[in-house]
Every structure is written in C-alpha cells, then in structure tokens.
PDB file of C-alpha atoms in Angstrom:
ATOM      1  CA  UNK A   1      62.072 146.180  43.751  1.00  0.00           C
ATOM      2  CA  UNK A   2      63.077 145.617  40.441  1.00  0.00           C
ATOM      3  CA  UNK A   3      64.918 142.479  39.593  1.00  0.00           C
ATOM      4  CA  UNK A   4      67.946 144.240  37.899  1.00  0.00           C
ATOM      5  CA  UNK A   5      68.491 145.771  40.775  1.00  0.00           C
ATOM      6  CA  UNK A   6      68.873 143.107  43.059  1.00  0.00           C
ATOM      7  CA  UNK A   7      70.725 140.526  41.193  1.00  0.00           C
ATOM      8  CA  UNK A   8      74.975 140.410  41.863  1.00  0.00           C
ATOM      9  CA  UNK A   9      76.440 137.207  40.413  1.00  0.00           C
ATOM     10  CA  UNK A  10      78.045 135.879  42.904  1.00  0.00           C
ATOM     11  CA  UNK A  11      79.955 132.164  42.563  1.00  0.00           C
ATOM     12  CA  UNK A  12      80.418 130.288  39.155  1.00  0.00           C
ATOM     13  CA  UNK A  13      78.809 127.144  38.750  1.00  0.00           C
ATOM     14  CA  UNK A  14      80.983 124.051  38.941  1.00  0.00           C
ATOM     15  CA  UNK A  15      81.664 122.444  35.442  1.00  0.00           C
ATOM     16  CA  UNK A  16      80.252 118.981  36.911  1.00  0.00           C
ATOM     17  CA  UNK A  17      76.955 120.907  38.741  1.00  0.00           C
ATOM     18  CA  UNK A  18      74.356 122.034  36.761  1.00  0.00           C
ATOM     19  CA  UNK A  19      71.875 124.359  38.453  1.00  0.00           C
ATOM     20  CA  UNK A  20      73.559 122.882  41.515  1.00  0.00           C
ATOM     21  CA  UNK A  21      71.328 124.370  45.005  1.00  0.00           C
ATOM     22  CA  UNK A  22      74.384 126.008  46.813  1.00  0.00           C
ATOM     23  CA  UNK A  23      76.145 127.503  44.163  1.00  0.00           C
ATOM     24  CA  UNK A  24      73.933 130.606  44.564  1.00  0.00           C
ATOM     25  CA  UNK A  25      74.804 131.869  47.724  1.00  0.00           C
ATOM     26  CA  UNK A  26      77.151 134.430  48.825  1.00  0.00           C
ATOM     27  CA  UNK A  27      79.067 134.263  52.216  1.00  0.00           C
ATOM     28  CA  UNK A  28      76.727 135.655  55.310  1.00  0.00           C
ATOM     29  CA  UNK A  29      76.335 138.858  56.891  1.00  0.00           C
ATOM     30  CA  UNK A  30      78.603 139.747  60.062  1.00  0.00           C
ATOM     31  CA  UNK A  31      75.770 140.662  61.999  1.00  0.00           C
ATOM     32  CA  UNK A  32      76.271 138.494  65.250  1.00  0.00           C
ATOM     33  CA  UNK A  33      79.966 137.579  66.273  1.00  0.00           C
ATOM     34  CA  UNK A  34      78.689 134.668  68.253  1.00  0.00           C
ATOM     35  CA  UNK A  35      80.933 131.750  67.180  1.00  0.00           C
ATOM     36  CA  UNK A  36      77.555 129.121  66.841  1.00  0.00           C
ATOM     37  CA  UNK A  37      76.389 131.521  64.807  1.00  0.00           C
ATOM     38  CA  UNK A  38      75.087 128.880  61.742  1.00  0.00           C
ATOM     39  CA  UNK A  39      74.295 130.635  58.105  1.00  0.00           C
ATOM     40  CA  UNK A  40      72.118 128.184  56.431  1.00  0.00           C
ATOM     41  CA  UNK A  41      71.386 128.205  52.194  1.00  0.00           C
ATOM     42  CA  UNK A  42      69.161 126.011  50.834  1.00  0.00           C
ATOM     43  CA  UNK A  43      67.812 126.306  46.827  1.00  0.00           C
ATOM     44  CA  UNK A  44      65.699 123.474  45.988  1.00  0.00           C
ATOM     45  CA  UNK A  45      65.569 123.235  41.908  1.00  0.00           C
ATOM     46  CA  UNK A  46      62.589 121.879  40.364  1.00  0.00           C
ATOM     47  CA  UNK A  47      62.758 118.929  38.779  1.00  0.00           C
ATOM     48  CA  UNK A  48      65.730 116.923  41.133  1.00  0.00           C
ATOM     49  CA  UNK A  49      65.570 114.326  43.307  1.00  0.00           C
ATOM     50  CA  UNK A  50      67.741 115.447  45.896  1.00  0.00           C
ATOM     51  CA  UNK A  51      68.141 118.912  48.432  1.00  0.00           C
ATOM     52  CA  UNK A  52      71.551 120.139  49.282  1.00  0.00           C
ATOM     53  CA  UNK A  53      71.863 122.801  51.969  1.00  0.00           C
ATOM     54  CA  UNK A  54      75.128 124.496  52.771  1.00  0.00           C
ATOM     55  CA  UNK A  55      75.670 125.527  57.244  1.00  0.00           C
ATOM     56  CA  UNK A  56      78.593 127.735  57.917  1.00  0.00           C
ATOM     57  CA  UNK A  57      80.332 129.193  60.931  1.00  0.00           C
ATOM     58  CA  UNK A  58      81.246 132.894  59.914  1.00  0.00           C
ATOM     59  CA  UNK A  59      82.339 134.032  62.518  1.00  0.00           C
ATOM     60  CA  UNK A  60      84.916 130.711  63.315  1.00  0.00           C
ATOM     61  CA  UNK A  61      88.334 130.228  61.885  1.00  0.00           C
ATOM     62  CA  UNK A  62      88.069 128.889  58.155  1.00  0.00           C
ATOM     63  CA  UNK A  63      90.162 125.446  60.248  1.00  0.00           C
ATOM     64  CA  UNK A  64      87.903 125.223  62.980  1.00  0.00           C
ATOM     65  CA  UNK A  65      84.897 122.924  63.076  1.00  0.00           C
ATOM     66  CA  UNK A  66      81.929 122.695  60.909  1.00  0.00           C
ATOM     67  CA  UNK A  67      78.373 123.759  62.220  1.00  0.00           C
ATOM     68  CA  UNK A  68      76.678 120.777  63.942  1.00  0.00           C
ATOM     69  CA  UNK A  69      73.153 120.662  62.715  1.00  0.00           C
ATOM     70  CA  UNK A  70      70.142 118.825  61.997  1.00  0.00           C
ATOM     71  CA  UNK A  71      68.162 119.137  59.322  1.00  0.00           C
ATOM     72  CA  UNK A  72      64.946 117.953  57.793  1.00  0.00           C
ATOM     73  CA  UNK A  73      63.094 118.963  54.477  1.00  0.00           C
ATOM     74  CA  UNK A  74      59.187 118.556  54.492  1.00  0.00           C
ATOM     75  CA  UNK A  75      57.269 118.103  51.116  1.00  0.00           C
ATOM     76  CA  UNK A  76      53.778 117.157  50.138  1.00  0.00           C
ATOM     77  CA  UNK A  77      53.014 114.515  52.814  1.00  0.00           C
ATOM     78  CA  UNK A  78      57.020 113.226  53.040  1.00  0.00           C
ATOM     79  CA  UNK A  79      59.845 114.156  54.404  1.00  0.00           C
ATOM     80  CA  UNK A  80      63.462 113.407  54.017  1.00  0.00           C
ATOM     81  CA  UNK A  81      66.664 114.091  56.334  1.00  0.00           C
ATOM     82  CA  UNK A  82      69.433 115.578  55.306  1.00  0.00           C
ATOM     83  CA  UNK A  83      71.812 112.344  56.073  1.00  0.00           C
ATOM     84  CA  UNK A  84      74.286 112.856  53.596  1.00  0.00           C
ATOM     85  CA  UNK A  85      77.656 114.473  53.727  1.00  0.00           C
ATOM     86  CA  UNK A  86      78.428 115.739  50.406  1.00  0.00           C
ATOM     87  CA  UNK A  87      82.137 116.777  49.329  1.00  0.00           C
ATOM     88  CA  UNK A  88      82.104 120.582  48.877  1.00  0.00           C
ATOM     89  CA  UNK A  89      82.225 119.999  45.061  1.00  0.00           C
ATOM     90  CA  UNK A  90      78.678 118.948  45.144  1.00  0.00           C
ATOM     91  CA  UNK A  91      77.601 122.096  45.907  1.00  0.00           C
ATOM     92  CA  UNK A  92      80.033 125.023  45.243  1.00  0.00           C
ATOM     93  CA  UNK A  93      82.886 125.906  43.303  1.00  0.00           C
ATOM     94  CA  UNK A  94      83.835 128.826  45.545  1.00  0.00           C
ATOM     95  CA  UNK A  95      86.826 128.472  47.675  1.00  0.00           C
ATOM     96  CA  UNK A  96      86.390 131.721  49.447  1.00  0.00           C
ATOM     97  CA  UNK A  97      84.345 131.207  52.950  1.00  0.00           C
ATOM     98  CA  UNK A  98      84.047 133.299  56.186  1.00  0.00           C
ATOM     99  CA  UNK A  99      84.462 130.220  58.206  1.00  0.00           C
ATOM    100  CA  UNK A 100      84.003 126.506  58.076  1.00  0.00           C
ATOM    101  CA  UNK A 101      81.071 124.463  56.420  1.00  0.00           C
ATOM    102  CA  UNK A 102      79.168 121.487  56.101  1.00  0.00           C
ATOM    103  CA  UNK A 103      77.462 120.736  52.594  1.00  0.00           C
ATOM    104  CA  UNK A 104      74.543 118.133  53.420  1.00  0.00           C
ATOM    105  CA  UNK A 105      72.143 116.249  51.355  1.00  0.00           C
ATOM    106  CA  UNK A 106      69.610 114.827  51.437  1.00  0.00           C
ATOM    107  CA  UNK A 107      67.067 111.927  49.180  1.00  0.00           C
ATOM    108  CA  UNK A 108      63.569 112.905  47.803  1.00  0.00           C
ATOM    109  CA  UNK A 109      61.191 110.722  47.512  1.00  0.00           C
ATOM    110  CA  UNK A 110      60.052 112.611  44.162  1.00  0.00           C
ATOM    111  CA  UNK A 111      61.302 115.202  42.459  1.00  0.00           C
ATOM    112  CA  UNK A 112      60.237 118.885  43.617  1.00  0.00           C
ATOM    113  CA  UNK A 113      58.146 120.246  41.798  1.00  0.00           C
ATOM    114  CA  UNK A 114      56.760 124.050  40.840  1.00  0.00           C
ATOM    115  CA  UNK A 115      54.151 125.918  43.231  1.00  0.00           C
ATOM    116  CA  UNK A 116      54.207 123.367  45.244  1.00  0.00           C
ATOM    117  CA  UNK A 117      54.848 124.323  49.139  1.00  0.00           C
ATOM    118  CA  UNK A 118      58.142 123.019  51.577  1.00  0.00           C
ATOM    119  CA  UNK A 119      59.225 123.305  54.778  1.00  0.00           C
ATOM    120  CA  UNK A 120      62.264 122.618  56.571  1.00  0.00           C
ATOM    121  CA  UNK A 121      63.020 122.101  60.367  1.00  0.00           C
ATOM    122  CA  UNK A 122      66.130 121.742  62.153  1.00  0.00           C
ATOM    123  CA  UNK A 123      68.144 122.301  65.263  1.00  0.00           C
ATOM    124  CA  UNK A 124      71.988 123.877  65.437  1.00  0.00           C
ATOM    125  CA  UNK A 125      74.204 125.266  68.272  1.00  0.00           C
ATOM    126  CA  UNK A 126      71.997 127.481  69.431  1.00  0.00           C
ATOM    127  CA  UNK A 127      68.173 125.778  69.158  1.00  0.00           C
ATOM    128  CA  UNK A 128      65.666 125.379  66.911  1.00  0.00           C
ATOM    129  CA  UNK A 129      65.444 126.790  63.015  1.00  0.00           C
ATOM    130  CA  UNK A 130      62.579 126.851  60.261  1.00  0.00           C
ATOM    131  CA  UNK A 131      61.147 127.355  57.261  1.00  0.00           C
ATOM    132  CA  UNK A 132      59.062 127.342  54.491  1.00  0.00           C
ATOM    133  CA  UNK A 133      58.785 128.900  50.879  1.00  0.00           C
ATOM    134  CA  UNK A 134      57.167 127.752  47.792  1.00  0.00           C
ATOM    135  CA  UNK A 135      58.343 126.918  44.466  1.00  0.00           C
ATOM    136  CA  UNK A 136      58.482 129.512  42.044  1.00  0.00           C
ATOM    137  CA  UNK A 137      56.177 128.867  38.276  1.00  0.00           C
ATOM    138  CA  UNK A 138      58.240 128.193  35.530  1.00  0.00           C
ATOM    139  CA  UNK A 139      59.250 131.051  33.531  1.00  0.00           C
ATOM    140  CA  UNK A 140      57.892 130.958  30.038  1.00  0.00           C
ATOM    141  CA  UNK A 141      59.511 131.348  26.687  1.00  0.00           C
ATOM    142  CA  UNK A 142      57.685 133.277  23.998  1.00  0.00           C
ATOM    143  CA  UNK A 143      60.430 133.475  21.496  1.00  0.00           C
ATOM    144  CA  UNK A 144      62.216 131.530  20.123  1.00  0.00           C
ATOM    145  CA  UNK A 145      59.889 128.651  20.111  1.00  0.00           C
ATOM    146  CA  UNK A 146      61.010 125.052  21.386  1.00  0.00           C
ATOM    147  CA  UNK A 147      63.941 124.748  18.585  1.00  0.00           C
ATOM    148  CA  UNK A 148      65.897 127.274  16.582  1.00  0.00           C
ATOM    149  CA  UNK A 149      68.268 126.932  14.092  1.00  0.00           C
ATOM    150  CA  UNK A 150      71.094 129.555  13.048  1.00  0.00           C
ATOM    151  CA  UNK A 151      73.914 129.848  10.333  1.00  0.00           C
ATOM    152  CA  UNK A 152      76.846 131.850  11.736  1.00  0.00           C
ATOM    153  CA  UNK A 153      78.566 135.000   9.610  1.00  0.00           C
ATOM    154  CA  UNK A 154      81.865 135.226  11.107  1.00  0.00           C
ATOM    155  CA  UNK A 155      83.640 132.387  12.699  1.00  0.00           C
ATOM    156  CA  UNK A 156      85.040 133.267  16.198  1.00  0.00           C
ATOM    157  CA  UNK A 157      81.943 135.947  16.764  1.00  0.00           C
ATOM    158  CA  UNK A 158      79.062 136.080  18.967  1.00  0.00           C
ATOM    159  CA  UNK A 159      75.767 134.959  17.909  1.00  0.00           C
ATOM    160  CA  UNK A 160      72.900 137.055  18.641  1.00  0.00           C
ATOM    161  CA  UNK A 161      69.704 134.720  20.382  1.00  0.00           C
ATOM    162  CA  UNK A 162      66.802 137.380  21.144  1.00  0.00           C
ATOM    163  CA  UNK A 163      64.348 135.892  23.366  1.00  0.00           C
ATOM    164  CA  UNK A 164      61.064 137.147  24.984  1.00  0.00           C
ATOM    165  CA  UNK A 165      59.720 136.057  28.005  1.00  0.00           C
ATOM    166  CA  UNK A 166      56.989 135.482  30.877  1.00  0.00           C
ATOM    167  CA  UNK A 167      57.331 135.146  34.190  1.00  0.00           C
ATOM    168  CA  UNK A 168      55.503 135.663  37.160  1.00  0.00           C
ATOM    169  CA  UNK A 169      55.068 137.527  40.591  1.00  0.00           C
ATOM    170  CA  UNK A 170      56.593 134.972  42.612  1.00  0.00           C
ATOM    171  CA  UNK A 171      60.242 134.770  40.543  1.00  0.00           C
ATOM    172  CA  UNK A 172      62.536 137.842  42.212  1.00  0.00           C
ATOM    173  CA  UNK A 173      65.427 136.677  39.958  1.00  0.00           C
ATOM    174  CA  UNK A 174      65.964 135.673  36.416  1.00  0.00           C
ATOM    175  CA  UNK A 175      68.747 133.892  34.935  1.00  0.00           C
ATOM    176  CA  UNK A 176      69.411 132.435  31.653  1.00  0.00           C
ATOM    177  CA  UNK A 177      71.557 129.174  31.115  1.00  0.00           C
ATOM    178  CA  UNK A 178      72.663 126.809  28.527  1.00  0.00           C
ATOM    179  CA  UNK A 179      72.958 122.764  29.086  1.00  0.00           C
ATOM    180  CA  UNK A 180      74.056 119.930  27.207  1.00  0.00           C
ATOM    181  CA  UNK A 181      76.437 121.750  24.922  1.00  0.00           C
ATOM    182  CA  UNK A 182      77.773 119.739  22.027  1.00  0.00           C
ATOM    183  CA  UNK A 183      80.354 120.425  19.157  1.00  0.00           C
ATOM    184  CA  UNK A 184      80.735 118.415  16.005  1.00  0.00           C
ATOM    185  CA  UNK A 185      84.427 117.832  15.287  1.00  0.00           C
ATOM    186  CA  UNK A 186      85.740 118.221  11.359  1.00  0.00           C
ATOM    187  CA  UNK A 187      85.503 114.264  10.885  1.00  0.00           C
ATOM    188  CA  UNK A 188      81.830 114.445  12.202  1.00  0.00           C
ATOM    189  CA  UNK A 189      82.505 112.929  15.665  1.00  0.00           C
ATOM    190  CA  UNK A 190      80.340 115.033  18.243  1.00  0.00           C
ATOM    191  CA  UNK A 191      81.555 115.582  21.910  1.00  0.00           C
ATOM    192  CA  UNK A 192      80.258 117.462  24.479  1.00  0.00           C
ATOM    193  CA  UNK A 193      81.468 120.685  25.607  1.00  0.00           C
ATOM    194  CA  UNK A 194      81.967 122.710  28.711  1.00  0.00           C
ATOM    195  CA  UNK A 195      78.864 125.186  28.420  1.00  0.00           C
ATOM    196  CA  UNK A 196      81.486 128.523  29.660  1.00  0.00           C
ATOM    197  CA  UNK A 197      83.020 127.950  25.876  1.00  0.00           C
ATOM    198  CA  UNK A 198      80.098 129.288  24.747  1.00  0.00           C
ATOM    199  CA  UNK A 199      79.719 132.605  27.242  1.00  0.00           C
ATOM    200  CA  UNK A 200      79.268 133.185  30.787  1.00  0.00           C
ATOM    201  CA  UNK A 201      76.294 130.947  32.168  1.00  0.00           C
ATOM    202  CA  UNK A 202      74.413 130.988  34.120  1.00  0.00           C
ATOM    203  CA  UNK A 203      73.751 135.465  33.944  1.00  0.00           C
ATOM    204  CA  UNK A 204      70.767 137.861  34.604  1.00  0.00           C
ATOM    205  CA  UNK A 205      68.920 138.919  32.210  1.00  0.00           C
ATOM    206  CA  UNK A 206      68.458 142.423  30.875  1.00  0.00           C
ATOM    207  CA  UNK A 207      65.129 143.176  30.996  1.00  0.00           C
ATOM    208  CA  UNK A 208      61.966 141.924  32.558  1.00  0.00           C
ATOM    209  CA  UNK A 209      60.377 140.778  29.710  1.00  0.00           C
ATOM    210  CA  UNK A 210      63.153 140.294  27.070  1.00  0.00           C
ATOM    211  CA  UNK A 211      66.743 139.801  26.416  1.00  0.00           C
ATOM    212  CA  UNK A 212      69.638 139.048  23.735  1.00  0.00           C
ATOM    213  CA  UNK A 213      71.415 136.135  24.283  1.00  0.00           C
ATOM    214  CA  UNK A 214      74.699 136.412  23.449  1.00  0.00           C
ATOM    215  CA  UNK A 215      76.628 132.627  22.382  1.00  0.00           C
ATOM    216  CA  UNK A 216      80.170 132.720  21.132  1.00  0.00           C
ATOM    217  CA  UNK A 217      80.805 130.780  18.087  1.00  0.00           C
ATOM    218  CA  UNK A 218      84.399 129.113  17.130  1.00  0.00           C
ATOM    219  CA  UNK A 219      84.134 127.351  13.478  1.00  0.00           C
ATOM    220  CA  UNK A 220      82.503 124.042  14.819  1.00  0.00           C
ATOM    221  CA  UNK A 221      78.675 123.271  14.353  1.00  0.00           C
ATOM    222  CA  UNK A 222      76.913 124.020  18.133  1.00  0.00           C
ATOM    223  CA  UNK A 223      73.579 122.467  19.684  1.00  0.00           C
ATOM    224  CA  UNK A 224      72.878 122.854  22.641  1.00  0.00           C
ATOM    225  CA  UNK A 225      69.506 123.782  25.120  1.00  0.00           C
ATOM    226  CA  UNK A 226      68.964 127.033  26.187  1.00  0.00           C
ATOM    227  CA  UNK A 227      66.615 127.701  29.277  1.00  0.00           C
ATOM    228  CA  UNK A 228      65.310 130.250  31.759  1.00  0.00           C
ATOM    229  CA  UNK A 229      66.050 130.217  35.279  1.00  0.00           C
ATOM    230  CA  UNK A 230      63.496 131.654  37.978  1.00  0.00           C
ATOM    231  CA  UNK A 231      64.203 132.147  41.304  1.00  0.00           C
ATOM    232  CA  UNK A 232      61.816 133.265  44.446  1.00  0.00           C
ATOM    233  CA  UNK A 233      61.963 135.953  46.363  1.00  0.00           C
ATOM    234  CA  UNK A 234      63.609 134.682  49.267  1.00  0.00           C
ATOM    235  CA  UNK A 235      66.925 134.298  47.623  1.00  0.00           C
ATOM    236  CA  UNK A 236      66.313 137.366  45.455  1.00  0.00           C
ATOM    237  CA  UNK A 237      65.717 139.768  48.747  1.00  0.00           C
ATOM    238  CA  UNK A 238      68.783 138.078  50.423  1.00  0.00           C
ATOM    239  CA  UNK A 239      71.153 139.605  47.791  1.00  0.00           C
ATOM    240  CA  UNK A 240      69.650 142.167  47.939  1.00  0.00           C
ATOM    241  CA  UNK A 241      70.147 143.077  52.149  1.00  0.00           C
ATOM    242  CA  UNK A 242      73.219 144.755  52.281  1.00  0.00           C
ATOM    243  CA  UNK A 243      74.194 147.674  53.765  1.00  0.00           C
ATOM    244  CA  UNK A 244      75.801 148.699  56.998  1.00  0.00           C
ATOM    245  CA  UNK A 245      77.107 146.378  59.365  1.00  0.00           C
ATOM    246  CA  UNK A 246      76.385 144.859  61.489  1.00  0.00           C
ATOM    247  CA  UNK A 247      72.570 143.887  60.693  1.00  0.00           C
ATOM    248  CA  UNK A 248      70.363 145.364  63.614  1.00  0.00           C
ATOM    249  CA  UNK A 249      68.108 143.281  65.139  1.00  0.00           C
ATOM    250  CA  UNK A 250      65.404 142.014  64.607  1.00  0.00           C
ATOM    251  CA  UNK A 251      67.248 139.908  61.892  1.00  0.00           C
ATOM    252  CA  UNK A 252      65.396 140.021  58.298  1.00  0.00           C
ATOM    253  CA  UNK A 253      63.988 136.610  57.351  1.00  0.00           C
ATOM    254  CA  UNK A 254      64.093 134.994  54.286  1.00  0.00           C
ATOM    255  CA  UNK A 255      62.727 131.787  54.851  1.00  0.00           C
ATOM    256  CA  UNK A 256      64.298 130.715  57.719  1.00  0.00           C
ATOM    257  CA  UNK A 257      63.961 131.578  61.333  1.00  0.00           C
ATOM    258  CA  UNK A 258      65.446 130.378  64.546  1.00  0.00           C
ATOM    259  CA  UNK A 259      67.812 130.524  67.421  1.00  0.00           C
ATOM    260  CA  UNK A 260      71.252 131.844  65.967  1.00  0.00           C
ATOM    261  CA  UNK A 261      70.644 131.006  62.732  1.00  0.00           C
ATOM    262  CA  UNK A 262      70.075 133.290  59.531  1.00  0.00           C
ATOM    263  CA  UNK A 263      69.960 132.100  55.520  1.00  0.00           C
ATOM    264  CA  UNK A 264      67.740 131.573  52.865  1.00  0.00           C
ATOM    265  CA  UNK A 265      65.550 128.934  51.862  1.00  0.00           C
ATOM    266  CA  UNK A 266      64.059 129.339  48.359  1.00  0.00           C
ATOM    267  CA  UNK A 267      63.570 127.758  45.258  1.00  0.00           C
ATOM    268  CA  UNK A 268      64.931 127.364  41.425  1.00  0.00           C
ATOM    269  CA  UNK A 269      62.333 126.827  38.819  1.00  0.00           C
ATOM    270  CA  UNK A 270      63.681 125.938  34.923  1.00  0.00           C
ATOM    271  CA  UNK A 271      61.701 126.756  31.892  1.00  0.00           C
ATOM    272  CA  UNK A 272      61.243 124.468  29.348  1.00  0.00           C
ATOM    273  CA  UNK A 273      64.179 123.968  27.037  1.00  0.00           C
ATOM    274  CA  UNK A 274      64.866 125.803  23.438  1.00  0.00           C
ATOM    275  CA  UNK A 275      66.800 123.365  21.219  1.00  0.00           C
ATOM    276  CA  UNK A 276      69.360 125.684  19.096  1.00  0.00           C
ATOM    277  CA  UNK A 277      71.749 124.455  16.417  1.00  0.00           C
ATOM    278  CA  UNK A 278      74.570 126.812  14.967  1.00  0.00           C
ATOM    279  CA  UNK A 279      75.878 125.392  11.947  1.00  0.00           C
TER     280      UNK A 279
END
C-alpha cells in the first residue's frame, strides 16, 4: 500500500495546537447504529508530555450526551489516566462531528518517546476496549542539512525547499510541517507568525523518498523550522478503510479492540528540525 495512496487530509490544525493528537482523525464509520457505539482516536506524538484521546457517539444526536468512558494509557513501567477534560480546542479545530464527544487527557510521567511500545485499556458503554501500537522511528532528513539559508527573487512568490528523505517500514504516512515561524518587521522588530501564512501545513508529501517544499514569501525576512512528520500504520490503514457501508463484521482493527468500540491508536514521530532563513 503505497503511502500516496492512503493519505486524505482531513481537519486543519488549530493555530494554538501544534502536532496536536486529535487533529488527525476523521469522523467514524457508520458501521453499527447502536447508540453506545464509542469511536475512540488516540495519536500519541513523540516528544510530549501529555496523551489526548478523542470518544464519540456517531450514531447519537450531535446534543445528546458524550460517551462515558474510562481510559488508561500504559508506557514503559507507568501508567497514567486519562483524568482530564480538555475543551475541544485542545484537540481539534473541526466543528463537523457525527455525534457528541469527549476530548480527554491525560499526564505523562515522561515524554513518549520513538520505538518505544504503549498500551491503552479502558471500559465504555458497552465493556471492555484495548490496545497497543508502537512508536514510529523518526523520519530522517538527508537534504537540506540542519540549517538553510535562501535569498528570495520575487517578492510575493513561492520559494522552492527540495528535500530528500528516510524513513522507515513502520511510518504508513508522511507529512511535512513548519513551526516557530517568525517575520522581521521593516524597523527590525521580529514577531511570530501564524505558520498557514507561509502555505498549507501540515501536507503529504509527494514522493517516498523526496519532495519540494513549497513556502510563500511576502517581502519580510522568514525563519522558521521545517520538519518531517511520520505516522504508523494504524492511523495510516484507518484512512485508508473506506468503502461500502456499513463495515461487515468482523470489524478491522487498528489498534484498538473491544466491546462496541472501533478507532485508532497510533503514533506521531517528528524529525529533527531544519533551521531555514529567507531573507
């Protein structure tokens, strides 16, 4: 399965979120109208200190009541609950839902980390859920190296960033992002930007191996850090299970199993960052 062919972009990432867990999820197949029917997304991203997970009722009115779950994430020799009720913010910037949902968090006691292994238990309406994945590698950046520097032709014009890249068996999806985007005024005062001025970000890229990056340039001097997204298979077959419904049993897994509940749980691996400046 290639991994052009499985990626559809789906939400865009709140403004205030970066790399935020649930904003990669899509609403949930109609493949059981059973109102307790709970749709559970979890993305754990490498290098954060706290899980969010996103439970839905599709098949409920978008007023009625959020799932009613339990939840606990299991790392290397810890685990954490997920205690905390997040505002929807924290994890999505869709407004479009099949029913209504419950965005939960919860503390690490470290940050996650790459190819390292999780699990997560739980109970909802119905019984008991699980499930376990492990974290993708890093994807790795051959070119550029860790800092580029570029002198735009044309104000108001894209800039043309080709990159090559590695990555390995265990990333289904790749994505490339910019963070920490900053402008330098005309009296020399630098602010930070919203990272959408300079293109649509996060976005697949092209190729397996390489890509152009494409970053639109006004007339201000640009730096910002320019990374590679991987994500696991689990997420990356998810998208990719469409078709006629409704879904026959038995019900596809993708890292989560249980008594009337279906989902994802995966994980989000960054590469290490290239440093560009445009000026």
């Amino acid at each position: 399965m290639s991994r052009r062919a499985v990626w559809r972009p789906v939400v865009t990432l709140a403004s205030a979120v970066v790399w935020s867990a649930c904003d990669f999820i899509r609403p949930p197949d109609l493949f059981e109208a059973h109102p307790d029917v709970v749709s559970i997304s979890i993305l754990l991203i490498a290098g954060e200190s706290r899980a969010r997970l996103v439970a839905v009722h599709p098949h409920r009115p978008r007023n009625g009541e959020a799932p009613e779950i339990t939840a606990t994430l299991e790392g290397p020799g810890w685990s954490a609950p997920f205690l905390e009720e997040l505002e929807l913010h924290s994890c999505t910037s869709s407004t479009s839902w099949p029913g209504p949902l419950r965005c939960l968090g919860a503390r690490l006691p470290e940050p996650v980390r790459a190819n390292r292994r999780y699990a997560i238990v739980g109970t909802g309406p119905l019984g008991a859920f699980k499930g376990a994945m492990t974290m993708p590698a890093a994807p790795e950046v051959l070119d550029p190296g860790d800092s580029l520097r570029l002198q735009p032709q044309v104000p108001y014009r894209d800039v043309e960033i080709p990159m090559r890249f590695r990555t390995g068996s265990d990333i289904g999806t790749v994505l490339v992002d910019v963070r920490e985007a900053f402008e330098t005024l005309d009296d020399g005062e630098e602010v930070e930007i919203n990272r959408h001025h300079l293109g649509y970000f996060p976005r697949p890229v092209e190729d397996a191996e390489a890509d152009t990056v494409y970053i639109h340039y006004r007339t201000h001097p640009l730096r910002f850090k320019l990374h590679l997204l991987g994500i696991g298979w689990h997420y990356t077959n998810f998208l990719a299970n469409t078709g006629t419904f409704p879904t026959p049993k038995p019900w596809p897994s993708f890292g989560i199993e249980g008594e009337g509940v279906y989902g994802y749980f995966d994980g989000l691996t960054p590469s290490d960052a290239v440093r560009v400046w445009i000026r």
